[in-house]
mmCIF file of C-alpha atoms in Angstrom:
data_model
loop_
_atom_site.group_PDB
_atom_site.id
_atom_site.type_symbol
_atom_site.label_atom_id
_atom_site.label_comp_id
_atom_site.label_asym_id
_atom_site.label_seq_id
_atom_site.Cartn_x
_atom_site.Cartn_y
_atom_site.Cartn_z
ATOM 1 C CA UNK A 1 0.000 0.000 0.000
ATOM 2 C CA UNK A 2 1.378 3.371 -1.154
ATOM 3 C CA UNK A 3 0.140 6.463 0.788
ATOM 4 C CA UNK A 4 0.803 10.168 0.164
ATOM 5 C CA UNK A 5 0.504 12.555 2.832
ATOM 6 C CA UNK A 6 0.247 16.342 2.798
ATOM 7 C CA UNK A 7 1.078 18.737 5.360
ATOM 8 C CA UNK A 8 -1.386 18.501 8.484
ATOM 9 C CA UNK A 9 -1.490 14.797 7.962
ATOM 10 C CA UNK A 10 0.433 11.653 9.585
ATOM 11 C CA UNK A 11 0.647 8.113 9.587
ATOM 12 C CA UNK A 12 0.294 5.730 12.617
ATOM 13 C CA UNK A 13 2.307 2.489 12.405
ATOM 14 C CA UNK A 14 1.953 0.354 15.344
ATOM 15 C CA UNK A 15 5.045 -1.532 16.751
ATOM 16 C CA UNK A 16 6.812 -4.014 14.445
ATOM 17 C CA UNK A 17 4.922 -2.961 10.861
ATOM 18 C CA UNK A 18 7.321 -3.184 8.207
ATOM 19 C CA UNK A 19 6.940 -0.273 6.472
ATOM 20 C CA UNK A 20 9.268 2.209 4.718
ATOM 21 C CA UNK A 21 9.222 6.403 4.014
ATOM 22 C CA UNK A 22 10.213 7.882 1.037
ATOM 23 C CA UNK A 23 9.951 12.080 1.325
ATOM 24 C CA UNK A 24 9.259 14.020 -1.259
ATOM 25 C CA UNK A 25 12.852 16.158 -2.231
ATOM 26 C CA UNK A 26 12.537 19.970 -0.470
ATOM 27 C CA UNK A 27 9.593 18.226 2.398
ATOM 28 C CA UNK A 28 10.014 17.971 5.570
ATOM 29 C CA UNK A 29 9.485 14.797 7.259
ATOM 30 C CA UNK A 30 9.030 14.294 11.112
ATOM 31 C CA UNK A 31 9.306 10.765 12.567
ATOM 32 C CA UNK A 32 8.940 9.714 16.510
ATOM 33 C CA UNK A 33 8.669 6.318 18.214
ATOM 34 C CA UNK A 34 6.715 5.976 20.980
ATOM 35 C CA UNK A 35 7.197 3.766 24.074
ATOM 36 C CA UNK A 36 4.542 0.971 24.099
ATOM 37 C CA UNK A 37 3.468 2.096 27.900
ATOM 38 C CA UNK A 38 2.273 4.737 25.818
ATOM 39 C CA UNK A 39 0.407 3.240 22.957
ATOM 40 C CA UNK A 40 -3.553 2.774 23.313
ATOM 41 C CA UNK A 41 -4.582 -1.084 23.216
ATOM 42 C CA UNK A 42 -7.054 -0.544 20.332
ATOM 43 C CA UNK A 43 -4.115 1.153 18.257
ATOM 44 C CA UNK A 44 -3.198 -2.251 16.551
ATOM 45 C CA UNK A 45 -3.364 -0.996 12.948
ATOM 46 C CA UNK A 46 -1.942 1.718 10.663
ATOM 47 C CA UNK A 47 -3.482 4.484 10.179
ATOM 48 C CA UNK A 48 -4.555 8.184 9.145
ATOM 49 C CA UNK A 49 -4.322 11.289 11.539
ATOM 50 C CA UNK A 50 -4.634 14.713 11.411
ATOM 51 C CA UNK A 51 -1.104 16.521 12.461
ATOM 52 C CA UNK A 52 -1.850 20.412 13.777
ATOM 53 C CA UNK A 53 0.720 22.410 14.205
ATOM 54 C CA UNK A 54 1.328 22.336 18.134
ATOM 55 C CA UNK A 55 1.496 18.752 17.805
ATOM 56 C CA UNK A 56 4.290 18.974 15.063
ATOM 57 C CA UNK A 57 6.047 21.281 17.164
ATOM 58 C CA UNK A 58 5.733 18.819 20.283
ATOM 59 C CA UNK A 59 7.349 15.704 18.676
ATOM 60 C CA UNK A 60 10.013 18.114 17.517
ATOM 61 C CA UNK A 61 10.646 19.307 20.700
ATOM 62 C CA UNK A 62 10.855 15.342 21.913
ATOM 63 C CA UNK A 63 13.185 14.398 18.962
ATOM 64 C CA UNK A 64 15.385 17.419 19.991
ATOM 65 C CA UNK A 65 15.631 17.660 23.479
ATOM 66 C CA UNK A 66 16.640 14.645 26.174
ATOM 67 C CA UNK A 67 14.470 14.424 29.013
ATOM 68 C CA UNK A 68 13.109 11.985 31.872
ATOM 69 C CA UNK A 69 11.425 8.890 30.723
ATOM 70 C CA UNK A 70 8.488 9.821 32.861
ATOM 71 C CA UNK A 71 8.625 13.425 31.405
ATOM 72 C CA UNK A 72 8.771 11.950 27.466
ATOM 73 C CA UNK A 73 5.690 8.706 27.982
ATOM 74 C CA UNK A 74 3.908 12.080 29.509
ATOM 75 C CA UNK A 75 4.164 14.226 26.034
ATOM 76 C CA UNK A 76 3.816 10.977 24.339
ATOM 77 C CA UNK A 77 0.564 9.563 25.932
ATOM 78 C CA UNK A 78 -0.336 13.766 25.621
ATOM 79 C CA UNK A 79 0.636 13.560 21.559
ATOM 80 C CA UNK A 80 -1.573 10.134 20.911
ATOM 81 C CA UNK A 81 -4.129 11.577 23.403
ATOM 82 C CA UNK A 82 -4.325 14.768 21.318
ATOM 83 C CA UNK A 83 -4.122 12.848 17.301
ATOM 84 C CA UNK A 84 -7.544 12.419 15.288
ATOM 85 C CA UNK A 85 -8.475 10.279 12.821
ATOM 86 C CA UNK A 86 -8.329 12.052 9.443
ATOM 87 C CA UNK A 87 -11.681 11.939 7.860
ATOM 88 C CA UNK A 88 -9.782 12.864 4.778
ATOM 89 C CA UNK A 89 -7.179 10.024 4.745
ATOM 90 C CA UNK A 90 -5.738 8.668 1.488
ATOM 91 C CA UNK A 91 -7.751 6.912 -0.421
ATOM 92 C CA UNK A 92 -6.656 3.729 -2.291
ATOM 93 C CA UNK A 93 -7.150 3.929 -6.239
ATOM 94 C CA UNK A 94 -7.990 1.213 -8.116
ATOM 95 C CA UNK A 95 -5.782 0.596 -11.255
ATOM 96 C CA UNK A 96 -7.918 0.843 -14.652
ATOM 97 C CA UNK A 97 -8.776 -2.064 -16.642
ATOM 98 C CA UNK A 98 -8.558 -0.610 -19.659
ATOM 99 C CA UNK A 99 -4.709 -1.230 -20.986
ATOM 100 C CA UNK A 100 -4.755 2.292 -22.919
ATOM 101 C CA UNK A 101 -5.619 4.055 -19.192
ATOM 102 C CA UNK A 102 -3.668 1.397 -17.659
ATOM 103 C CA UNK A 103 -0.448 2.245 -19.424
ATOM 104 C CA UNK A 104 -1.030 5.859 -18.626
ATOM 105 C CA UNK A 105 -1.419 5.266 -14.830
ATOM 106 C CA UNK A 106 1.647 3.135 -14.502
ATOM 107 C CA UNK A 107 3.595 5.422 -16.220
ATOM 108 C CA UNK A 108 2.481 7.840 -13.637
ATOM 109 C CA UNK A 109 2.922 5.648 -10.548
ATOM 110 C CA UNK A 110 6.380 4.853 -12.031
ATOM 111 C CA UNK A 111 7.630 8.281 -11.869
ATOM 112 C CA UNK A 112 4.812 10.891 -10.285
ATOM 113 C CA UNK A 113 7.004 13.604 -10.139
ATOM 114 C CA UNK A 114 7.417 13.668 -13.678
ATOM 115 C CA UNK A 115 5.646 16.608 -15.257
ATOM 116 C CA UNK A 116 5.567 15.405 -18.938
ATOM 117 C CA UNK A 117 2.742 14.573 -20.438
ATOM 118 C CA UNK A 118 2.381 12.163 -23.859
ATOM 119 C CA UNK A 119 2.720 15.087 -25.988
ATOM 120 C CA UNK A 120 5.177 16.712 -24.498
ATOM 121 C CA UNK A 121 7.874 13.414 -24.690
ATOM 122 C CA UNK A 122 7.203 14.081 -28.458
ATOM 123 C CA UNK A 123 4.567 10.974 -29.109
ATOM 124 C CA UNK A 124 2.832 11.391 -31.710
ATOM 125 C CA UNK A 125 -0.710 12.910 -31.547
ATOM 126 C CA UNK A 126 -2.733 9.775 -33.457
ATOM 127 C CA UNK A 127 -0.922 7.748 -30.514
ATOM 128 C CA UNK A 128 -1.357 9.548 -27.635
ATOM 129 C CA UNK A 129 -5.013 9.769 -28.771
ATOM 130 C CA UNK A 130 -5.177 6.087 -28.942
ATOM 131 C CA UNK A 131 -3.641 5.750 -25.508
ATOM 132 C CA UNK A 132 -5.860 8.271 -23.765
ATOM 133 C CA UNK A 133 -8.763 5.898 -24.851
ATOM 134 C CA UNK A 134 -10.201 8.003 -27.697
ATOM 135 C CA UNK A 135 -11.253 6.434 -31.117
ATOM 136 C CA UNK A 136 -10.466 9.527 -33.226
ATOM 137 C CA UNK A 137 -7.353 11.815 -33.332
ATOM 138 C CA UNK A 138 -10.013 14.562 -33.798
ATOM 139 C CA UNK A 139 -11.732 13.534 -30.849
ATOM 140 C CA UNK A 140 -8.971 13.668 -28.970
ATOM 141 C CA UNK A 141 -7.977 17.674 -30.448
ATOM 142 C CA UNK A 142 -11.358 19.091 -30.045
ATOM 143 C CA UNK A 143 -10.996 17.683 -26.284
ATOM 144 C CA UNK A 144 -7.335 18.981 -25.540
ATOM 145 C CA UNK A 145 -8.658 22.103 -27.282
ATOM 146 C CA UNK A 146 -11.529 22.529 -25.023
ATOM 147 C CA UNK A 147 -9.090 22.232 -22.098
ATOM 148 C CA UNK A 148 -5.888 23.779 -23.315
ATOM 149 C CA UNK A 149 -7.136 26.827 -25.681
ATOM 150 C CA UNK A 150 -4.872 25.330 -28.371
ATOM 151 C CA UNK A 151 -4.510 22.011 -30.479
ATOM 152 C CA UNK A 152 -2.005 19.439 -30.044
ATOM 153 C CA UNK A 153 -0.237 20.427 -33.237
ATOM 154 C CA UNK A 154 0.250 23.702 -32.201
ATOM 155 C CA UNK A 155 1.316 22.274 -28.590
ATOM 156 C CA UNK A 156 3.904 20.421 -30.150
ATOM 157 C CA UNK A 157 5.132 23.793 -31.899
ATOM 158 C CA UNK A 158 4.988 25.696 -29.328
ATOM 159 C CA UNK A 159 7.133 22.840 -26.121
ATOM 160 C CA UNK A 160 9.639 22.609 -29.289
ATOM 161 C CA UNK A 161 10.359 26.578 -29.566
ATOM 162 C CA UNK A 162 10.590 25.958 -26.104
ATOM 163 C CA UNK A 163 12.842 23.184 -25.595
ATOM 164 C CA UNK A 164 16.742 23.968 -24.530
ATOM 165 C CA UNK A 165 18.962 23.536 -27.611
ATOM 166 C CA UNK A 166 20.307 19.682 -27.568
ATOM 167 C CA UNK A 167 17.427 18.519 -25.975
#
């Protein structure tokens, strides 16, 4: 299970889940563990919270500074006391069955920080047509028209001009 989280939010892994965190470059990720004394019974399962600021400042404050073990399982049992679910968690997307949508969503999960689109990796428009799941190439330009203000053609033209030279 893959799970994105944006600022506000946090993840709950109990004790011994394998599980493994990869930041985004430029975020800023926070990560505490918490004594067991401190963990509620019923907390046997990952999941979603909400993260507000004073609590993100807390666990800073218990990564950074030493302390008694009394004084830390006190902000700890506080921190857990003081976490919500989020009602807005991630939500898990199913994969399309359709191999020309398929395709596209792999490519994305592949590499979701890449920014370029079909027609912008130079594919031609009859293909990326095809792979977007539309029977026509004019189908597919009156649509990216609609959206874009421009046709694909004239996209093309335009991300070449563009382009660095050598690239």
């Amino acid at each position: 299970m893959r799970r994105r989280l944006v600022p506000g939010q946090a993840a709950w892994m109990p004790p011994g889940t394998p599980h493994a965190s990869h930041p985004d470059p430029g975020s800023v990720a926070c990560y505490t563990y918490v004594t067991r004394d401190a963990i509620p019974p019923h907390w046997n399962a990952p999941r979603s919270l909400r993260m507000g600021r004073a609590l993100q400042e807390m666990l800073l404050h218990l990564d950074a500074n030493s302390m008694p073990d009394d004084r830390r399982l006190r902000a700890q049992r506080l921190i857990i006391e003081m976490l919500e679910e989020d009602p807005h968690a991630a939500m898990e997307v199913p994969v399309p069955e359709d191999p020309r949508i398929r395709a596209m969503a792999e490519d994305i999960m592949r590499d979701p920080e890449n920014d370029l689109s079909l027609l912008a990796q130079g594919r031609p428009v009859n293909l990326v047509a095809h792979r977007c799941g539309y029977s026509t190439t004019s189908a597919f330009s009156a649509a990216f028209r609609r959206v874009t203000g421009t046709s694909p053609t004239a996209y093309l033209r335009e991300q070449s001009a563009l382009a660095p030279a050598g690239h």
